[in-house]
Amino acid sequence: MLVGLSIHNVVLIERLELAFAPGLTVLTGETGAGKSILLDALGLALGARAESGLVRKGAAQAMVAAAFQLAQDHAVQRLLEEQGIAAEDNLILRRQVGSDGRSRAFVNDQPVSVAFLKTLGEHLIEIEGQFETHGLLDPANHRDLLDGFGGHRALLEATAAAHRAWRAAEDALAEAEAALAQARSDEEYLRHAVAELELIAPQPEEEARLAQERQVLMAGAQVIEAIGAAHQDLAGDRGADRTLIAAERRLQRVADRLGDALGSELAAIAGCLDRAGVELREAIAGLQSLQQALDADPARLERVEERLHALRDLARKHRIRADDLPAHLAELTARLQLIDGRSGDLAALQKQAAETRGAYVRAALALTEARGKAARALDQAVARELAPLKLDKARFVTRIQPLPEMQWGEAGQERAAFEVATNPGAEPGPIQRIASGGELARFMLALKVSLARAQPVPTLVFDEVDAGIGGATAAAVGERLKRLAGQVQVLVITHSPQVAALGAQHWRVEKKVAKGATSTSVATLSAEARREEIARMLSGATISDEARAAADKLLKGAA
């Protein structure tokens, strides 16, 4: 709820600090005292359009700050989190407007856009005047208000979940159908390409292996000659192999004639020669094997080159790398399977889409039926409020209109609209187009009282909701404002003593002229001052004893 309002240099207000309480707060004062300036200032803090004319004459800038207490689960907490602003129990919206009309907006001293400030304001305060076109008068809000009135949260959650499941199934089906249609359009190409690739049967990283083997084979005779010479050097009559064996034998014979120390050392050396011989013989065997392989297939180079050229030609044809040919074959094969073996999968997706649609329709139908019951209950609740507000000939109707399937959504299959008929026999129409200014304000009050438990905004402001009425009707307006204030915080600007007498908090707005300057101030009234103010509202400029007695009666009746 709104707990404080600080106003500096706004039109006639030089400096004003207001503290708000729960329940019903009434603001009274003579016409022209500046009550509308308070609303303009509050609107600035809530993101309304800024104009240089709002800045007090002679001041460099105007400033308004509105402080709120928030519940932990208030929708504003999520909005703050999305903007990276620390969510706290207290929230301060601040707006500065320069004499050039430029403005800056802040939330908890962090700069924000005016648009974001306005979004927050719409969740915090609703200002209801005779010609307001938001809040209850916006048809976009009517379905949500009806659901709040009917307590449809569980049905809404079930319908939203069913709709998401249906849309997911429809998307999966559409994707599969599109893939199948594309595959069918490319079927001839796909079959040819798969057959061609399967004939070649490319292997992973085959190009690199073939290129390396081709390089070796192209060396040809030079490689074979070098291998043969190396083999002769190692294994010939005077090769390293025979030399090592001879040296090892000599050392073994000599070692037997030496003492233990020298004999052991010489034996160790002979062992080294033996191990070297083992490694050398493995190298000789490897050279023999490689020489035989190269000599065994003189046509190998031609086959390697043919295979390499075939892979590269196929890669160019498909505009990919040769190493990607195996993956490309797998992809084309999968696309063919959409035609050859996916009809069963498509049928399963079609079945799932139909089943999830049916589940959504059933959930939405339950919500539709609940909305119908809530609409009838709301119509009856509003009707009970209309007669005391001197609208007994009017009729309020909550119209539920089915939506075409393409507009079905998580919130169901229909829209809701609040309509009224002010004359007997007339067809109901949109409330803001049918009702006159005074009627509209009272219709809105009747709605607000009926929808109190569904009210998403914690603070309501009524601007002269009692305009043009008096007596019993004004008393009925006041009684409903007081009842509404039991559910949410209510601020009302009023000229009606019957309404003023019901306030839990009473402020008087005054305009004063001092040293040639005009200013507006707001005073919290004591019990005696409140009696005098209500007496003034009853009798005018001259307050009579009769007016004071009548004020006492009103205040006593309101207690």
mmCIF file with all atom_site columns, C-alpha atoms in Angstrom, residues 69-250:
data_model
loop_
_atom_site.group_PDB
_atom_site.id
_atom_site.type_symbol
_atom_site.label_atom_id
_atom_site.label_alt_id
_atom_site.label_comp_id
_atom_site.label_asym_id
_atom_site.label_entity_id
_atom_site.label_seq_id
_atom_site.pdbx_PDB_ins_code
_atom_site.Cartn_x
_atom_site.Cartn_y
_atom_site.Cartn_z
_atom_site.occupancy
_atom_site.B_iso_or_equiv
_atom_site.pdbx_formal_charge
_atom_site.auth_seq_id
_atom_site.auth_comp_id
_atom_site.auth_asym_id
_atom_site.auth_atom_id
_atom_site.pdbx_PDB_model_num
ATOM 1   C CA . GLN A 1 69  ? 4.972   -1.253  1.500   1.00 0.00 ? 69  GLN A CA 1
ATOM 2   C CA . LEU A 1 70  ? 4.977   -4.485  -0.495  1.00 0.00 ? 70  LEU A CA 1
ATOM 3   C CA . ALA A 1 71  ? 3.872   -7.996  0.328   1.00 0.00 ? 71  ALA A CA 1
ATOM 4   C CA . GLN A 1 72  ? 6.467   -10.692 -0.352  1.00 0.00 ? 72  GLN A CA 1
ATOM 5   C CA . ASP A 1 73  ? 4.356   -12.223 -3.130  1.00 0.00 ? 73  ASP A CA 1
ATOM 6   C CA . HIS A 1 74  ? 3.397   -8.934  -4.818  1.00 0.00 ? 74  HIS A CA 1
ATOM 7   C CA . ALA A 1 75  ? 3.775   -8.953  -8.611  1.00 0.00 ? 75  ALA A CA 1
ATOM 8   C CA . VAL A 1 76  ? 6.092   -5.928  -8.388  1.00 0.00 ? 76  VAL A CA 1
ATOM 9   C CA . GLN A 1 77  ? 8.726   -8.070  -6.641  1.00 0.00 ? 77  GLN A CA 1
ATOM 10  C CA . ARG A 1 78  ? 9.141   -10.175 -9.788  1.00 0.00 ? 78  ARG A CA 1
ATOM 11  C CA . LEU A 1 79  ? 9.325   -7.075  -12.007 1.00 0.00 ? 79  LEU A CA 1
ATOM 12  C CA . LEU A 1 80  ? 12.067  -5.618  -9.816  1.00 0.00 ? 80  LEU A CA 1
ATOM 13  C CA . GLU A 1 81  ? 14.015  -8.878  -9.927  1.00 0.00 ? 81  GLU A CA 1
ATOM 14  C CA . GLU A 1 82  ? 13.854  -8.937  -13.727 1.00 0.00 ? 82  GLU A CA 1
ATOM 15  C CA . GLN A 1 83  ? 15.413  -5.455  -13.783 1.00 0.00 ? 83  GLN A CA 1
ATOM 16  C CA . GLY A 1 84  ? 18.153  -6.418  -11.348 1.00 0.00 ? 84  GLY A CA 1
ATOM 17  C CA . ILE A 1 85  ? 16.748  -4.179  -8.603  1.00 0.00 ? 85  ILE A CA 1
ATOM 18  C CA . ALA A 1 86  ? 16.909  -5.582  -5.091  1.00 0.00 ? 86  ALA A CA 1
ATOM 19  C CA . ALA A 1 87  ? 13.400  -6.436  -3.918  1.00 0.00 ? 87  ALA A CA 1
ATOM 20  C CA . GLU A 1 88  ? 12.643  -4.995  -0.493  1.00 0.00 ? 88  GLU A CA 1
ATOM 21  C CA . ASP A 1 89  ? 9.636   -4.572  1.763   1.00 0.00 ? 89  ASP A CA 1
ATOM 22  C CA . ASN A 1 90  ? 9.688   -0.821  1.067   1.00 0.00 ? 90  ASN A CA 1
ATOM 23  C CA . LEU A 1 91  ? 9.644   0.573   -2.450  1.00 0.00 ? 91  LEU A CA 1
ATOM 24  C CA . ILE A 1 92  ? 10.224  4.211   -3.417  1.00 0.00 ? 92  ILE A CA 1
ATOM 25  C CA . LEU A 1 93  ? 9.266   5.546   -6.852  1.00 0.00 ? 93  LEU A CA 1
ATOM 26  C CA . ARG A 1 94  ? 10.791  8.957   -7.553  1.00 0.00 ? 94  ARG A CA 1
ATOM 27  C CA . ARG A 1 95  ? 10.411  11.349  -10.469 1.00 0.00 ? 95  ARG A CA 1
ATOM 28  C CA . GLN A 1 96  ? 12.244  14.587  -11.215 1.00 0.00 ? 96  GLN A CA 1
ATOM 29  C CA . VAL A 1 97  ? 10.993  17.062  -13.826 1.00 0.00 ? 97  VAL A CA 1
ATOM 30  C CA . GLY A 1 98  ? 13.110  20.005  -14.969 1.00 0.00 ? 98  GLY A CA 1
ATOM 31  C CA . SER A 1 99  ? 11.794  23.401  -16.028 1.00 0.00 ? 99  SER A CA 1
ATOM 32  C CA . ASP A 1 100 ? 12.594  22.343  -19.622 1.00 0.00 ? 100 ASP A CA 1
ATOM 33  C CA . GLY A 1 101 ? 10.148  19.412  -19.327 1.00 0.00 ? 101 GLY A CA 1
ATOM 34  C CA . ARG A 1 102 ? 12.820  16.721  -19.200 1.00 0.00 ? 102 ARG A CA 1
ATOM 35  C CA . SER A 1 103 ? 12.339  14.106  -16.535 1.00 0.00 ? 103 SER A CA 1
ATOM 36  C CA . ARG A 1 104 ? 14.250  11.341  -14.777 1.00 0.00 ? 104 ARG A CA 1
ATOM 37  C CA . ALA A 1 105 ? 12.827  8.290   -13.002 1.00 0.00 ? 105 ALA A CA 1
ATOM 38  C CA . PHE A 1 106 ? 14.220  6.272   -10.103 1.00 0.00 ? 106 PHE A CA 1
ATOM 39  C CA . VAL A 1 107 ? 13.239  3.124   -8.208  1.00 0.00 ? 107 VAL A CA 1
ATOM 40  C CA . ASN A 1 108 ? 14.928  2.751   -4.837  1.00 0.00 ? 108 ASN A CA 1
ATOM 41  C CA . ASP A 1 109 ? 17.422  5.394   -6.045  1.00 0.00 ? 109 ASP A CA 1
ATOM 42  C CA . GLN A 1 110 ? 18.341  3.364   -9.140  1.00 0.00 ? 110 GLN A CA 1
ATOM 43  C CA . PRO A 1 111 ? 17.664  5.129   -12.469 1.00 0.00 ? 111 PRO A CA 1
ATOM 44  C CA . VAL A 1 112 ? 14.997  3.439   -14.602 1.00 0.00 ? 112 VAL A CA 1
ATOM 45  C CA . SER A 1 113 ? 12.954  4.258   -17.678 1.00 0.00 ? 113 SER A CA 1
ATOM 46  C CA . VAL A 1 114 ? 9.672   6.120   -17.332 1.00 0.00 ? 114 VAL A CA 1
ATOM 47  C CA . ALA A 1 115 ? 7.998   3.163   -19.070 1.00 0.00 ? 115 ALA A CA 1
ATOM 48  C CA . PHE A 1 116 ? 9.193   0.822   -16.303 1.00 0.00 ? 116 PHE A CA 1
ATOM 49  C CA . LEU A 1 117 ? 8.031   3.292   -13.667 1.00 0.00 ? 117 LEU A CA 1
ATOM 50  C CA . LYS A 1 118 ? 4.612   3.301   -15.312 1.00 0.00 ? 118 LYS A CA 1
ATOM 51  C CA . THR A 1 119 ? 4.507   -0.505  -15.348 1.00 0.00 ? 119 THR A CA 1
ATOM 52  C CA . LEU A 1 120 ? 5.213   -0.589  -11.625 1.00 0.00 ? 120 LEU A CA 1
ATOM 53  C CA . GLY A 1 121 ? 2.611   2.097   -11.002 1.00 0.00 ? 121 GLY A CA 1
ATOM 54  C CA . GLU A 1 122 ? -0.086  0.070   -12.735 1.00 0.00 ? 122 GLU A CA 1
ATOM 55  C CA . HIS A 1 123 ? 0.508   -2.713  -10.188 1.00 0.00 ? 123 HIS A CA 1
ATOM 56  C CA . LEU A 1 124 ? 0.497   -0.383  -7.187  1.00 0.00 ? 124 LEU A CA 1
ATOM 57  C CA . ILE A 1 125 ? -2.275  2.207   -7.567  1.00 0.00 ? 125 ILE A CA 1
ATOM 58  C CA . GLU A 1 126 ? -5.403  2.532   -9.623  1.00 0.00 ? 126 GLU A CA 1
ATOM 59  C CA . ILE A 1 127 ? -6.882  6.003   -9.977  1.00 0.00 ? 127 ILE A CA 1
ATOM 60  C CA . GLU A 1 128 ? -10.594 5.959   -10.751 1.00 0.00 ? 128 GLU A CA 1
ATOM 61  C CA . GLY A 1 129 ? -12.134 9.189   -11.989 1.00 0.00 ? 129 GLY A CA 1
ATOM 62  C CA . GLN A 1 130 ? -15.222 10.086  -13.954 1.00 0.00 ? 130 GLN A CA 1
ATOM 63  C CA . PHE A 1 131 ? -13.426 9.806   -17.282 1.00 0.00 ? 131 PHE A CA 1
ATOM 64  C CA . GLU A 1 132 ? -10.641 7.331   -16.647 1.00 0.00 ? 132 GLU A CA 1
ATOM 65  C CA . THR A 1 133 ? -10.165 4.720   -19.396 1.00 0.00 ? 133 THR A CA 1
ATOM 66  C CA . HIS A 1 134 ? -7.930  2.194   -17.656 1.00 0.00 ? 134 HIS A CA 1
ATOM 67  C CA . GLY A 1 135 ? -8.321  -0.317  -14.878 1.00 0.00 ? 135 GLY A CA 1
ATOM 68  C CA . LEU A 1 136 ? -11.896 -1.562  -14.751 1.00 0.00 ? 136 LEU A CA 1
ATOM 69  C CA . LEU A 1 137 ? -12.758 0.215   -17.974 1.00 0.00 ? 137 LEU A CA 1
ATOM 70  C CA . ASP A 1 138 ? -10.127 -1.616  -19.997 1.00 0.00 ? 138 ASP A CA 1
ATOM 71  C CA . PRO A 1 139 ? -11.748 -4.780  -21.474 1.00 0.00 ? 139 PRO A CA 1
ATOM 72  C CA . ALA A 1 140 ? -8.319  -6.401  -21.554 1.00 0.00 ? 140 ALA A CA 1
ATOM 73  C CA . ASN A 1 141 ? -8.538  -6.664  -17.744 1.00 0.00 ? 141 ASN A CA 1
ATOM 74  C CA . HIS A 1 142 ? -12.084 -8.004  -17.486 1.00 0.00 ? 142 HIS A CA 1
ATOM 75  C CA . ARG A 1 143 ? -11.342 -11.710 -17.912 1.00 0.00 ? 143 ARG A CA 1
ATOM 76  C CA . ASP A 1 144 ? -8.597  -11.627 -15.257 1.00 0.00 ? 144 ASP A CA 1
ATOM 77  C CA . LEU A 1 145 ? -10.898 -9.769  -12.868 1.00 0.00 ? 145 LEU A CA 1
ATOM 78  C CA . LEU A 1 146 ? -13.658 -12.309 -13.455 1.00 0.00 ? 146 LEU A CA 1
ATOM 79  C CA . ASP A 1 147 ? -11.234 -15.168 -12.780 1.00 0.00 ? 147 ASP A CA 1
ATOM 80  C CA . GLY A 1 148 ? -10.091 -13.476 -9.583  1.00 0.00 ? 148 GLY A CA 1
ATOM 81  C CA . PHE A 1 149 ? -13.704 -13.053 -8.500  1.00 0.00 ? 149 PHE A CA 1
ATOM 82  C CA . GLY A 1 150 ? -14.479 -16.691 -9.242  1.00 0.00 ? 150 GLY A CA 1
ATOM 83  C CA . GLY A 1 151 ? -11.300 -18.077 -7.657  1.00 0.00 ? 151 GLY A CA 1
ATOM 84  C CA . HIS A 1 152 ? -10.232 -19.879 -10.832 1.00 0.00 ? 152 HIS A CA 1
ATOM 85  C CA . ARG A 1 153 ? -6.514  -20.166 -10.122 1.00 0.00 ? 153 ARG A CA 1
ATOM 86  C CA . ALA A 1 154 ? -6.369  -23.990 -10.161 1.00 0.00 ? 154 ALA A CA 1
ATOM 87  C CA . LEU A 1 155 ? -8.480  -24.168 -13.347 1.00 0.00 ? 155 LEU A CA 1
ATOM 88  C CA . LEU A 1 156 ? -6.276  -21.546 -15.001 1.00 0.00 ? 156 LEU A CA 1
ATOM 89  C CA . GLU A 1 157 ? -3.105  -23.463 -14.128 1.00 0.00 ? 157 GLU A CA 1
ATOM 90  C CA . ALA A 1 158 ? -4.572  -26.718 -15.469 1.00 0.00 ? 158 ALA A CA 1
ATOM 91  C CA . THR A 1 159 ? -5.718  -25.031 -18.680 1.00 0.00 ? 159 THR A CA 1
ATOM 92  C CA . ALA A 1 160 ? -2.349  -23.323 -19.193 1.00 0.00 ? 160 ALA A CA 1
ATOM 93  C CA . ALA A 1 161 ? -0.458  -26.611 -18.685 1.00 0.00 ? 161 ALA A CA 1
ATOM 94  C CA . ALA A 1 162 ? -2.774  -28.441 -21.086 1.00 0.00 ? 162 ALA A CA 1
ATOM 95  C CA . HIS A 1 163 ? -2.356  -25.699 -23.690 1.00 0.00 ? 163 HIS A CA 1
ATOM 96  C CA . ARG A 1 164 ? 1.445   -25.849 -23.457 1.00 0.00 ? 164 ARG A CA 1
ATOM 97  C CA . ALA A 1 165 ? 1.373   -29.634 -23.902 1.00 0.00 ? 165 ALA A CA 1
ATOM 98  C CA . TRP A 1 166 ? -0.942  -29.327 -26.903 1.00 0.00 ? 166 TRP A CA 1
ATOM 99  C CA . ARG A 1 167 ? 1.197   -26.637 -28.549 1.00 0.00 ? 167 ARG A CA 1
ATOM 100 C CA . ALA A 1 168 ? 4.353   -28.713 -27.979 1.00 0.00 ? 168 ALA A CA 1
ATOM 101 C CA . ALA A 1 169 ? 2.693   -31.732 -29.623 1.00 0.00 ? 169 ALA A CA 1
ATOM 102 C CA . GLU A 1 170 ? 1.447   -29.611 -32.531 1.00 0.00 ? 170 GLU A CA 1
ATOM 103 C CA . ASP A 1 171 ? 4.919   -28.127 -33.011 1.00 0.00 ? 171 ASP A CA 1
ATOM 104 C CA . ALA A 1 172 ? 6.525   -31.580 -33.028 1.00 0.00 ? 172 ALA A CA 1
ATOM 105 C CA . LEU A 1 173 ? 3.952   -32.792 -35.567 1.00 0.00 ? 173 LEU A CA 1
ATOM 106 C CA . ALA A 1 174 ? 4.398   -29.734 -37.779 1.00 0.00 ? 174 ALA A CA 1
ATOM 107 C CA . GLU A 1 175 ? 8.173   -30.166 -37.698 1.00 0.00 ? 175 GLU A CA 1
ATOM 108 C CA . ALA A 1 176 ? 7.913   -33.842 -38.643 1.00 0.00 ? 176 ALA A CA 1
ATOM 109 C CA . GLU A 1 177 ? 5.417   -33.112 -41.425 1.00 0.00 ? 177 GLU A CA 1
ATOM 110 C CA . ALA A 1 178 ? 7.630   -30.361 -42.833 1.00 0.00 ? 178 ALA A CA 1
ATOM 111 C CA . ALA A 1 179 ? 10.658  -32.656 -42.759 1.00 0.00 ? 179 ALA A CA 1
ATOM 112 C CA . LEU A 1 180 ? 8.692   -35.424 -44.472 1.00 0.00 ? 180 LEU A CA 1
ATOM 113 C CA . ALA A 1 181 ? 7.365   -33.057 -47.129 1.00 0.00 ? 181 ALA A CA 1
ATOM 114 C CA . GLN A 1 182 ? 10.862  -31.768 -47.816 1.00 0.00 ? 182 GLN A CA 1
ATOM 115 C CA . ALA A 1 183 ? 12.209  -35.316 -47.957 1.00 0.00 ? 183 ALA A CA 1
ATOM 116 C CA . ARG A 1 184 ? 9.519   -36.381 -50.425 1.00 0.00 ? 184 ARG A CA 1
ATOM 117 C CA . SER A 1 185 ? 10.216  -33.421 -52.670 1.00 0.00 ? 185 SER A CA 1
ATOM 118 C CA . ASP A 1 186 ? 13.892  -34.459 -52.733 1.00 0.00 ? 186 ASP A CA 1
ATOM 119 C CA . GLU A 1 187 ? 13.281  -38.218 -52.922 1.00 0.00 ? 187 GLU A CA 1
ATOM 120 C CA . GLU A 1 188 ? 14.796  -38.867 -56.364 1.00 0.00 ? 188 GLU A CA 1
ATOM 121 C CA . TYR A 1 189 ? 17.892  -36.867 -55.536 1.00 0.00 ? 189 TYR A CA 1
ATOM 122 C CA . LEU A 1 190 ? 18.231  -38.537 -52.142 1.00 0.00 ? 190 LEU A CA 1
ATOM 123 C CA . ARG A 1 191 ? 18.033  -42.061 -53.532 1.00 0.00 ? 191 ARG A CA 1
ATOM 124 C CA . HIS A 1 192 ? 20.637  -41.290 -56.215 1.00 0.00 ? 192 HIS A CA 1
ATOM 125 C CA . ALA A 1 193 ? 22.975  -39.565 -53.750 1.00 0.00 ? 193 ALA A CA 1
ATOM 126 C CA . VAL A 1 194 ? 22.704  -42.357 -51.159 1.00 0.00 ? 194 VAL A CA 1
ATOM 127 C CA . ALA A 1 195 ? 23.353  -45.044 -53.787 1.00 0.00 ? 195 ALA A CA 1
ATOM 128 C CA . GLU A 1 196 ? 26.373  -43.135 -55.074 1.00 0.00 ? 196 GLU A CA 1
ATOM 129 C CA . LEU A 1 197 ? 27.794  -42.638 -51.597 1.00 0.00 ? 197 LEU A CA 1
ATOM 130 C CA . GLU A 1 198 ? 27.113  -46.231 -50.553 1.00 0.00 ? 198 GLU A CA 1
ATOM 131 C CA . LEU A 1 199 ? 28.953  -47.422 -53.673 1.00 0.00 ? 199 LEU A CA 1
ATOM 132 C CA . ILE A 1 200 ? 32.025  -45.458 -52.650 1.00 0.00 ? 200 ILE A CA 1
ATOM 133 C CA . ALA A 1 201 ? 31.482  -46.307 -48.923 1.00 0.00 ? 201 ALA A CA 1
ATOM 134 C CA . PRO A 1 202 ? 33.690  -43.512 -47.537 1.00 0.00 ? 202 PRO A CA 1
ATOM 135 C CA . GLN A 1 203 ? 35.407  -44.186 -44.213 1.00 0.00 ? 203 GLN A CA 1
ATOM 136 C CA . PRO A 1 204 ? 36.246  -41.720 -41.455 1.00 0.00 ? 204 PRO A CA 1
ATOM 137 C CA . GLU A 1 205 ? 39.557  -39.885 -42.049 1.00 0.00 ? 205 GLU A CA 1
ATOM 138 C CA . GLU A 1 206 ? 40.157  -42.001 -45.142 1.00 0.00 ? 206 GLU A CA 1
ATOM 139 C CA . GLU A 1 207 ? 41.444  -39.119 -47.276 1.00 0.00 ? 207 GLU A CA 1
ATOM 140 C CA . ALA A 1 208 ? 44.377  -38.413 -44.945 1.00 0.00 ? 208 ALA A CA 1
ATOM 141 C CA . ARG A 1 209 ? 45.394  -42.085 -44.828 1.00 0.00 ? 209 ARG A CA 1
ATOM 142 C CA . LEU A 1 210 ? 45.234  -42.441 -48.605 1.00 0.00 ? 210 LEU A CA 1
ATOM 143 C CA . ALA A 1 211 ? 47.157  -39.223 -49.172 1.00 0.00 ? 211 ALA A CA 1
ATOM 144 C CA . GLN A 1 212 ? 49.930  -40.430 -46.884 1.00 0.00 ? 212 GLN A CA 1
ATOM 145 C CA . GLU A 1 213 ? 50.089  -43.854 -48.553 1.00 0.00 ? 213 GLU A CA 1
ATOM 146 C CA . ARG A 1 214 ? 50.119  -42.221 -51.999 1.00 0.00 ? 214 ARG A CA 1
ATOM 147 C CA . GLN A 1 215 ? 53.066  -40.077 -50.944 1.00 0.00 ? 215 GLN A CA 1
ATOM 148 C CA . VAL A 1 216 ? 54.997  -43.188 -49.868 1.00 0.00 ? 216 VAL A CA 1
ATOM 149 C CA . LEU A 1 217 ? 54.107  -45.136 -53.024 1.00 0.00 ? 217 LEU A CA 1
ATOM 150 C CA . MET A 1 218 ? 55.056  -42.268 -55.307 1.00 0.00 ? 218 MET A CA 1
ATOM 151 C CA . ALA A 1 219 ? 58.609  -42.471 -53.937 1.00 0.00 ? 219 ALA A CA 1
ATOM 152 C CA . GLY A 1 220 ? 58.634  -45.925 -55.541 1.00 0.00 ? 220 GLY A CA 1
ATOM 153 C CA . ALA A 1 221 ? 62.051  -47.414 -56.403 1.00 0.00 ? 221 ALA A CA 1
ATOM 154 C CA . GLN A 1 222 ? 63.945  -44.898 -54.311 1.00 0.00 ? 222 GLN A CA 1
ATOM 155 C CA . VAL A 1 223 ? 62.172  -46.139 -51.219 1.00 0.00 ? 223 VAL A CA 1
ATOM 156 C CA . ILE A 1 224 ? 62.722  -49.810 -52.142 1.00 0.00 ? 224 ILE A CA 1
ATOM 157 C CA . GLU A 1 225 ? 66.417  -49.175 -52.902 1.00 0.00 ? 225 GLU A CA 1
ATOM 158 C CA . ALA A 1 226 ? 66.936  -47.336 -49.645 1.00 0.00 ? 226 ALA A CA 1
ATOM 159 C CA . ILE A 1 227 ? 65.205  -50.101 -47.688 1.00 0.00 ? 227 ILE A CA 1
ATOM 160 C CA . GLY A 1 228 ? 67.356  -52.781 -49.442 1.00 0.00 ? 228 GLY A CA 1
ATOM 161 C CA . ALA A 1 229 ? 70.582  -50.919 -48.754 1.00 0.00 ? 229 ALA A CA 1
ATOM 162 C CA . ALA A 1 230 ? 69.642  -50.430 -45.122 1.00 0.00 ? 230 ALA A CA 1
ATOM 163 C CA . HIS A 1 231 ? 68.839  -54.147 -44.848 1.00 0.00 ? 231 HIS A CA 1
ATOM 164 C CA . GLN A 1 232 ? 72.240  -55.068 -46.374 1.00 0.00 ? 232 GLN A CA 1
ATOM 165 C CA . ASP A 1 233 ? 74.031  -52.750 -43.983 1.00 0.00 ? 233 ASP A CA 1
ATOM 166 C CA . LEU A 1 234 ? 72.353  -54.356 -41.047 1.00 0.00 ? 234 LEU A CA 1
ATOM 167 C CA . ALA A 1 235 ? 71.999  -58.030 -42.082 1.00 0.00 ? 235 ALA A CA 1
ATOM 168 C CA . GLY A 1 236 ? 74.642  -58.624 -44.811 1.00 0.00 ? 236 GLY A CA 1
ATOM 169 C CA . ASP A 1 237 ? 77.898  -60.648 -44.517 1.00 0.00 ? 237 ASP A CA 1
ATOM 170 C CA . ARG A 1 238 ? 79.552  -57.625 -42.967 1.00 0.00 ? 238 ARG A CA 1
ATOM 171 C CA . GLY A 1 239 ? 76.422  -56.130 -41.509 1.00 0.00 ? 239 GLY A CA 1
ATOM 172 C CA . ALA A 1 240 ? 75.882  -54.782 -38.051 1.00 0.00 ? 240 ALA A CA 1
ATOM 173 C CA . ASP A 1 241 ? 74.027  -57.891 -36.945 1.00 0.00 ? 241 ASP A CA 1
ATOM 174 C CA . ARG A 1 242 ? 76.969  -60.222 -37.553 1.00 0.00 ? 242 ARG A CA 1
ATOM 175 C CA . THR A 1 243 ? 79.425  -57.696 -36.093 1.00 0.00 ? 243 THR A CA 1
ATOM 176 C CA . LEU A 1 244 ? 77.420  -57.467 -32.864 1.00 0.00 ? 244 LEU A CA 1
ATOM 177 C CA . ILE A 1 245 ? 77.188  -61.256 -32.528 1.00 0.00 ? 245 ILE A CA 1
ATOM 178 C CA . ALA A 1 246 ? 80.963  -61.671 -33.116 1.00 0.00 ? 246 ALA A CA 1
ATOM 179 C CA . ALA A 1 247 ? 81.830  -58.956 -30.608 1.00 0.00 ? 247 ALA A CA 1
ATOM 180 C CA . GLU A 1 248 ? 79.553  -60.460 -27.989 1.00 0.00 ? 248 GLU A CA 1
ATOM 181 C CA . ARG A 1 249 ? 81.132  -63.917 -28.367 1.00 0.00 ? 249 ARG A CA 1
ATOM 182 C CA . ARG A 1 250 ? 84.673  -62.572 -28.038 1.00 0.00 ? 250 ARG A CA 1
#
